[in-house]
Structures are given as structure tokens and as C-alpha cells.
CSV table of C-alpha atoms and ligand atoms in Angstrom, one decimal:
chain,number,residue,atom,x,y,z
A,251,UNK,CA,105.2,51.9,100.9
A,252,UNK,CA,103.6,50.9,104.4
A,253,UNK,CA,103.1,47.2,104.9
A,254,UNK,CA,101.4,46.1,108.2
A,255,UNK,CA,101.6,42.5,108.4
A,256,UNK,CA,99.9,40.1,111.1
A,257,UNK,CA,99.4,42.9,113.6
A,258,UNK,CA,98.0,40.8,116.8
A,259,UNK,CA,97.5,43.0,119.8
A,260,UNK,CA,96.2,42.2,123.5
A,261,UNK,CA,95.2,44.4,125.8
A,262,UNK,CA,96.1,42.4,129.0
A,263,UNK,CA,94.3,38.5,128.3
A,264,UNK,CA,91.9,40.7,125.8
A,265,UNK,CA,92.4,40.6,122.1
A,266,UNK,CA,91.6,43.2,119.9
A,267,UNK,CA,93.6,42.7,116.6
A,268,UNK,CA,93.3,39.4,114.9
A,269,UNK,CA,96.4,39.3,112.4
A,270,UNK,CA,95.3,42.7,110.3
A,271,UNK,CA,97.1,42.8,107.3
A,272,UNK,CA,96.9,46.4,105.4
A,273,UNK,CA,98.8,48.0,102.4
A,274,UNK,CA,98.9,51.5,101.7
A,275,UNK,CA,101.0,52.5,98.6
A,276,UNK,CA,103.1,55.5,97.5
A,277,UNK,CA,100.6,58.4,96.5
A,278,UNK,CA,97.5,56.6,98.0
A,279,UNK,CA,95.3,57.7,100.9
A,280,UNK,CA,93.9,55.1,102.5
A,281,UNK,CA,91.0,55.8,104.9
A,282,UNK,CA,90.4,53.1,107.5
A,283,UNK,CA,86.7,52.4,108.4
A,284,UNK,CA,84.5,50.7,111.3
A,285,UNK,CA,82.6,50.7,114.2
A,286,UNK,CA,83.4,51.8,118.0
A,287,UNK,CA,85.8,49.5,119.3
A,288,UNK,CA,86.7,47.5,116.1
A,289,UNK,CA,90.7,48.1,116.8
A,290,UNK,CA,91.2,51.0,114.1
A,291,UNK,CA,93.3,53.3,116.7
A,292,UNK,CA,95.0,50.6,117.6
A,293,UNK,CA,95.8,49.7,114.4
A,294,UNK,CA,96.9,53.0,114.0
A,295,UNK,CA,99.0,53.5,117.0
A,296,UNK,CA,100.5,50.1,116.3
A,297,UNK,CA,101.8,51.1,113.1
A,298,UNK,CA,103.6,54.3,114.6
A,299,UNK,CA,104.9,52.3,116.8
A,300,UNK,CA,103.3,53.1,119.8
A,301,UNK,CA,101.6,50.4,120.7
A,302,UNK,CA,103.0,47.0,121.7
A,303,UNK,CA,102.2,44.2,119.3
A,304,UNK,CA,102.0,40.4,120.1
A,305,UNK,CA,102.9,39.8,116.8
A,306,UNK,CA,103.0,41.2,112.8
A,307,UNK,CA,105.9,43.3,111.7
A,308,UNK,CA,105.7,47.2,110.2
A,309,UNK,CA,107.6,47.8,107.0
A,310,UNK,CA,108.1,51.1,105.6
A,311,UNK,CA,110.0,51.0,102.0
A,312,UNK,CA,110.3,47.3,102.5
A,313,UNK,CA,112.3,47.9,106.0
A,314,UNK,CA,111.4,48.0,109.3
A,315,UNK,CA,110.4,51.2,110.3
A,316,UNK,CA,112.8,53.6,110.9
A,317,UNK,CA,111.7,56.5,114.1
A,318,UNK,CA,111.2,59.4,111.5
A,319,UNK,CA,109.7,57.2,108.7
A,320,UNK,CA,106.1,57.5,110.1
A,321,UNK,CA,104.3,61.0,111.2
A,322,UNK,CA,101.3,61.1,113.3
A,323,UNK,CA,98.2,63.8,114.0
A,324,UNK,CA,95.5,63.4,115.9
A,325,UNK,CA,92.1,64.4,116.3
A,326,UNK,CA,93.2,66.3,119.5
A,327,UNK,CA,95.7,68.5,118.0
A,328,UNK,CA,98.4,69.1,120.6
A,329,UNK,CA,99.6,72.3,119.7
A,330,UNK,CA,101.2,74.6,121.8
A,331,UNK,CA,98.7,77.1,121.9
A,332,UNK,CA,100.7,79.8,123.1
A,333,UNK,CA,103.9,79.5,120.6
A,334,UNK,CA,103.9,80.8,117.3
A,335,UNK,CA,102.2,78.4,114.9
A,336,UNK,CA,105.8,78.8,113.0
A,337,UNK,CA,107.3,77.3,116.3
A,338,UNK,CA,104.6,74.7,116.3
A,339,UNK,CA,105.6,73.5,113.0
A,340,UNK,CA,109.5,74.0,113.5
A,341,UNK,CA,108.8,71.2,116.2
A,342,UNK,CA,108.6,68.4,113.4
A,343,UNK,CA,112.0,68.7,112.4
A,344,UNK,CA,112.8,67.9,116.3
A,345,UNK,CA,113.5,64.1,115.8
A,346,UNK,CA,116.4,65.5,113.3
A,347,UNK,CA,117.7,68.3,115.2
A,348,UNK,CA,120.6,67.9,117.9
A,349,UNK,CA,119.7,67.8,121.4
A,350,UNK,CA,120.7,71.8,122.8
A,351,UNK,CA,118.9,73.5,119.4
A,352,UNK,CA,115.6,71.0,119.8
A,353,UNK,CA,115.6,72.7,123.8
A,354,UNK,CA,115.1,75.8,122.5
A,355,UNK,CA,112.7,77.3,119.9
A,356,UNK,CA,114.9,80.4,119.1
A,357,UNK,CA,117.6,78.3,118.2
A,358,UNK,CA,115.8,76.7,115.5
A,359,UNK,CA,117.9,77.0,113.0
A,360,UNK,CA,117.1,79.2,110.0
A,361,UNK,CA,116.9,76.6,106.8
A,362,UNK,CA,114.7,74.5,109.5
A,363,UNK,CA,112.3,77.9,109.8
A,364,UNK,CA,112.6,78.0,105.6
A,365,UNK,CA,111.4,74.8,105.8
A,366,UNK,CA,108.6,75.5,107.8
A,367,UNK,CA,107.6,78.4,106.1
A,368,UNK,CA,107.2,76.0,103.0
A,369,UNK,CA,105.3,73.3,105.1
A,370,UNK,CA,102.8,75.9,106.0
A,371,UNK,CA,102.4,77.1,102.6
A,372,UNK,CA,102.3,73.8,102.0
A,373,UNK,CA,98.8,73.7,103.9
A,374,UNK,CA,97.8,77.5,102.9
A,375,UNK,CA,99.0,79.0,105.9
A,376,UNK,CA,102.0,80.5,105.7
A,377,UNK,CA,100.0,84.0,106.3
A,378,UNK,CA,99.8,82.9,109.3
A,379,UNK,CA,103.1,82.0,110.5
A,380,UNK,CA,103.8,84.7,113.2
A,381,UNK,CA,100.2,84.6,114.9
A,382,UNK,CA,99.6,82.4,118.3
A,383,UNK,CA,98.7,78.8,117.8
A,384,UNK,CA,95.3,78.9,119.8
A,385,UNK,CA,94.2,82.0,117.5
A,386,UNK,CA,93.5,80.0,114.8
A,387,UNK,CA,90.3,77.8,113.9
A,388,UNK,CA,90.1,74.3,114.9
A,389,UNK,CA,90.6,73.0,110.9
A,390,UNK,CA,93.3,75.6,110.6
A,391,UNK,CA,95.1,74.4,114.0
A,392,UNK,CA,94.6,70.7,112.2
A,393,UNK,CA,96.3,71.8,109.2
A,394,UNK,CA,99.2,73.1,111.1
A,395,UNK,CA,99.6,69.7,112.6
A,396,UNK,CA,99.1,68.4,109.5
A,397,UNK,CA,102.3,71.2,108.7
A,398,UNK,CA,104.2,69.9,111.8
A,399,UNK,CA,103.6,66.4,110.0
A,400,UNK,CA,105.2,67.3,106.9
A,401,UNK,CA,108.5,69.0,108.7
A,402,UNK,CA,109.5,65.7,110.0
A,403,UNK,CA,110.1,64.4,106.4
A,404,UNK,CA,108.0,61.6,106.8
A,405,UNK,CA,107.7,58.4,104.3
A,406,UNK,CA,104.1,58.0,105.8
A,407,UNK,CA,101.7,60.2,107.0
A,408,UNK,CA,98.9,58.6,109.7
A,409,UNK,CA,95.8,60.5,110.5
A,410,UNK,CA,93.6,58.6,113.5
A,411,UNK,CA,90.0,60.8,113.2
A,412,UNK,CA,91.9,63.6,111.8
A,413,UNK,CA,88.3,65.8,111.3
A,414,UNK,CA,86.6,64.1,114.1
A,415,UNK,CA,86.7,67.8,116.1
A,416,UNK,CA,85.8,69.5,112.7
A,417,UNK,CA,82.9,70.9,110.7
A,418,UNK,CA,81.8,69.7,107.7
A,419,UNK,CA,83.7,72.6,105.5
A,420,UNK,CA,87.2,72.0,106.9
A,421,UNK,CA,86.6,68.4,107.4
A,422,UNK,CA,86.0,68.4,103.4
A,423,UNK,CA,89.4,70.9,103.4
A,424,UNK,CA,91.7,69.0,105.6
A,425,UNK,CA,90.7,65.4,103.7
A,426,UNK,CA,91.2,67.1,100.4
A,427,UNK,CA,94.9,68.4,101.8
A,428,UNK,CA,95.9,64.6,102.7
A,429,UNK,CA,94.6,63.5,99.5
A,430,UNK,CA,96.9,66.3,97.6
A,431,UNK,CA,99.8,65.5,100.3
A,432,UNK,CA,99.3,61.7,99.1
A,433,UNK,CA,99.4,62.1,95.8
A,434,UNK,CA,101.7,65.9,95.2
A,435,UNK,CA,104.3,64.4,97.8
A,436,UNK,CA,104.2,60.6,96.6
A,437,UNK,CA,103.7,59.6,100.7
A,438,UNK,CA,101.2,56.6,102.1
A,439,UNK,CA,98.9,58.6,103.9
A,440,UNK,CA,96.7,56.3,106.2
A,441,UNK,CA,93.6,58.2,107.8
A,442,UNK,CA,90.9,56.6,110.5
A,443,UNK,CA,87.9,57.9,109.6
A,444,UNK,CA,84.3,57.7,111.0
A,445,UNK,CA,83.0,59.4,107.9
A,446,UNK,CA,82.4,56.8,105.2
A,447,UNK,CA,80.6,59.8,103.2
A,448,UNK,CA,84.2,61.9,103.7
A,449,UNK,CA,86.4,58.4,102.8
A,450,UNK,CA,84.4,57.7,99.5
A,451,UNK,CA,84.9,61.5,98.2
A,452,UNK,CA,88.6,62.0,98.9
A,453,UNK,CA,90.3,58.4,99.3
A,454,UNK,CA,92.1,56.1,96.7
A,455,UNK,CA,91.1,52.7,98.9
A,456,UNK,CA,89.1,51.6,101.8
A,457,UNK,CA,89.9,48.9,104.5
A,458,UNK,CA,86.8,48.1,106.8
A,459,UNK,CA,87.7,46.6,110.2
A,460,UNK,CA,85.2,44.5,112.1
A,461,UNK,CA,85.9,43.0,115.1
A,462,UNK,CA,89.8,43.4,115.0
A,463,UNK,CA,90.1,41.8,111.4
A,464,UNK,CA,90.3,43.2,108.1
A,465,UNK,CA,86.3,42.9,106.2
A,466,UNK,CA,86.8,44.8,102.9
A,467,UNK,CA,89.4,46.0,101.5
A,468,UNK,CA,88.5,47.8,98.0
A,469,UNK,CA,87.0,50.8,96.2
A,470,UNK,CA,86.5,53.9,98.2
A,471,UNK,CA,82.7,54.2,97.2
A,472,UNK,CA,81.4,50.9,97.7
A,473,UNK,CA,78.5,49.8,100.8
A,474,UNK,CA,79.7,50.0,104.0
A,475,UNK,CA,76.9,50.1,106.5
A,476,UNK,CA,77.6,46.5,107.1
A,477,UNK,CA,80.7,47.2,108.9
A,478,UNK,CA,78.3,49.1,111.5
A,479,UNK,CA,75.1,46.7,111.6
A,480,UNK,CA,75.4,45.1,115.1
A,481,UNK,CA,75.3,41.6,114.1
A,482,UNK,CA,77.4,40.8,111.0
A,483,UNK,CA,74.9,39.5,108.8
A,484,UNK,CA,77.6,37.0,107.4
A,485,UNK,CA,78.2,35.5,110.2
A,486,UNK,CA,73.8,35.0,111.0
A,487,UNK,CA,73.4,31.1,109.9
A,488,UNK,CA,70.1,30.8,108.4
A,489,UNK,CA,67.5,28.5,110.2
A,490,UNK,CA,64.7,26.9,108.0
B,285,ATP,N1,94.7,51.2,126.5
B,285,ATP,C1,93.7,50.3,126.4
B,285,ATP,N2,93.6,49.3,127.4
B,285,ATP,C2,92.7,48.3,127.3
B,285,ATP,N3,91.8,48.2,126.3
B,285,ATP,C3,91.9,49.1,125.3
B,285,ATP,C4,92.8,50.2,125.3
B,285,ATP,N4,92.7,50.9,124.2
B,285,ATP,C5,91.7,50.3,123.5
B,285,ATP,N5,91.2,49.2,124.2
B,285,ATP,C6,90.1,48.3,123.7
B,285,ATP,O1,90.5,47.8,122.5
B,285,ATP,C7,89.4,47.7,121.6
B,285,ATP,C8,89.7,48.5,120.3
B,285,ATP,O2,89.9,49.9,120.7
B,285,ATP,P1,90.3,51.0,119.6
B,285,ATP,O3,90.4,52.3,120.3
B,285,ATP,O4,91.4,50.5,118.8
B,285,ATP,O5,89.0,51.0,118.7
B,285,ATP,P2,88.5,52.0,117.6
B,285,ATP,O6,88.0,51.2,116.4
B,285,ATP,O7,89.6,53.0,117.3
B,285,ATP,O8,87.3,52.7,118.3
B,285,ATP,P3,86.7,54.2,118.2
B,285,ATP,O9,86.1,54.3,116.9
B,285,ATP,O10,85.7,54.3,119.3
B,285,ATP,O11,87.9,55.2,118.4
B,285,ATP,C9,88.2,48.3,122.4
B,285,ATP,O12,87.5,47.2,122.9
B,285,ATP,C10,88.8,49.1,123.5
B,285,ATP,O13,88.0,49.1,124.6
């Protein structure tokens, strides 16, 4: 479904993505691995099109991209603390909605609120609908991103350190929620994680990045620590 192809980036004369290639299939989540600085938010925002490539190409569906194909959340959540968290969700359908109604929250219109409503039940919260954003936890505020997500009908779903802010029990819930969206909604979800523990319990596949390439690619529970030893022990020629 997502198909990211020879993503070079540069950051001014720097280089930090070496030609990555990464695949994430209809139904599967994929959680991306690696060390501080390795390029996996990069990566990430390169696929959503926010960052500038030097080269590589982004395919959703076999096509390029298209501007509501590919949702985002963050580990900083972005709500708007003070709205509704129905209001905070309605927002994902903005893209879709004509300029005047998108200006205005009371004009959203009603099948967009239905909508909503089902996204948030979607992600268990639909009791919830009607109190203030900032009143909720932090892994309850992440799943009404994640709700947000889901109301701009997205093909793809990415996720840069989705439970980085979160404790252990709603990192498990929130990882567990992709997982179901993945494989209940039939969408690529892509998540950055710095939780291989996390990645080998609730994804399909694992891609390791080192260095701004692609080092594994492969089962969710296999070793990983080599991706965060600070020489690469493949690359250590051996002197006799
Ligand atoms: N806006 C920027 N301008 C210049 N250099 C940047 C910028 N963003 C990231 N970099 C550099 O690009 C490299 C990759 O950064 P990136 O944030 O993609 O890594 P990461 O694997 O997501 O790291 P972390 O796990 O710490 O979030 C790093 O060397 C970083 O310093």
C-alpha cells in the first residue's frame, strides 16, 4: 500500500537518508526502529510529505501520494485543549470540507460529527465526546489524535513515537489500537518506535535504520540491540 523508494534527504550539505527503501502493506503495522539520529523522523515526515527529498518517490496504492492519502500523529499531540474532543476529531475531515464550514467548528456538518462519533468509538471514546480536550489523560488525548487520524479517511496511517509521552499501560493500549486499526481497517499503518520490547508485541514487521539506511528488515521479534551498539559490529574489520 505505502511504497517509499530511494528516499535521499540533506539537511543543508549534510546527509541523513541514504536511498531508504520501505514497504508497508495493506493490514500491516510496521514499527520503524533505531538509534538517536539514525533518520527515522525524517523518514517519517518525508513520507507525509513534509519534508523535502533529494530524491526517492512516495507511492500510495501504486500512485503518488494524494494530500489526504497519508494521516499523521505525533508524540506531541496537538490538540486543542480547550475544544471539545468531538471538535478535535471533527478537524480530520478538514482537508475534505469546503473552506467557510472548515472556519468554523459549529458548522461542522452533522454526518461529519456522525462520523466522528464513530471514529471515537472507534478508539473507545465516544463517552467522552462532549468533555474538554485537556481533561483527558495523555494516552486518551493520543487516542483521540489517533480518532482525528481516522476522520481524514486516510489510506495510511503514520505514527512518529506515538507512546514516547506515555506509560507503559496506554503505551501497550494505544500500540494495540494501531495494530487493530491495521488490520480491522485494512490501512498501512507505519509507527517510529523507541520501544523494540513494544514493536515485537504488537507489530507485523520491523525495519531497523542505522545511520540513514535500511539494516533489517524482517520479523517483529528478532535481535535488535545491534541497531543501538555504537560501533556497528559489521562494519569492525578484524585485525589478527
Ligand atoms: N531540521 C533539521 N535541520 C538540520 N538537521 C536535522 C533536522 N532535523 C533532523 N536533523 C538531523 O538529521 C539526522 C536525523 O534526524 P531524525 O530526527 O530524523 O532522527 P531520528 O532517528 O528520528 O532521531 P530521534 O530518535 O532522536 O528522534 C540527525 O543528525 C539530526 O540532527
Amino acid at each position: 500500500m505505502l511504497a517509499l523508494t530511494g528516499i535521499k534527504v540533506h539537511y543543508g550539505a549534510q546527509q541523513v537518508l541514504y536511498g531508504v527503501d520501505v514497504t508497508v502493506g495493506r493490514g500491516e503495522l510496521l514499527a520503524v526502529l533505531g538509534a538517536n539520529g539514525c533518520g527515522k523522523s525524517t523518514l517519517l515526515r518525508a513520507a507525509a510529505g513534509l519534508q523535502p527529498m533529494t530524491a526517492g518517490e512516495v507511492l500510495v496504492g501504486g500512485e503518488p501520494a494524494g494530500r489526504l492519502d497519508i494521516a499523521v500523529i505525533f508524540q506531541h499531540i496537538h490538540l486543542v485543549r480547550r475544544r471539545s474532543v468531538l471538535d478535535n476529531v471533527c478537524a480530520g475531515a478538514l482537508g475534505r470540507l469546503p473552506l467557510h464550514k472548515s472556519l468554523v467548528p459549529a458548522l461542522f456538518p452533522a454526518e461529519v460529527k456522525e462520523e466522528a462519533m464513530a471514529c471515537l468509538d472507534r478508539v473507545g471514546l465516544a463517552d467522552r465526546a462532549h468533555d474538554k480536550a485537556g481533561s483527558l489523560s495523555g494516552g486518551q488525548q493520543q487516542r483521540v489524535a489517533v480518532a482525528r487520524a481516522l476522520c481524514q479517511r486516510p489510506k495510511v496511517l503514520l505514527a512518529d513515537e506515538p507512546v514516547s509521552a506515555l506509560d507503559p499501560a496506554a503505551s501497550e493500549q494505544v500500540l494495540a489500537l494501531l495494530a487493530e486499526l491495521a488490520h480491522d481497517e485494512d490501512m498501512a499503518v507505519l509507527a517510529v518506535l523507541h520501544q523494540p520490547a513494544l514493536a515485537s508485541r504488537h507489530a507485523d514487521r520491523v525495519v531497523g535504520m542505522r545511520d540513514g539506511q535500511v539494516a533489517l528488515d524482517g520479523a517483529p521479534d528478532q535481535p535488535v540491540d545491534h541497531l543501538y551498539s555504537p560501533i556497528n559490529p559489521l562494519s569492525v574489520e578484524t585485525v589478527s
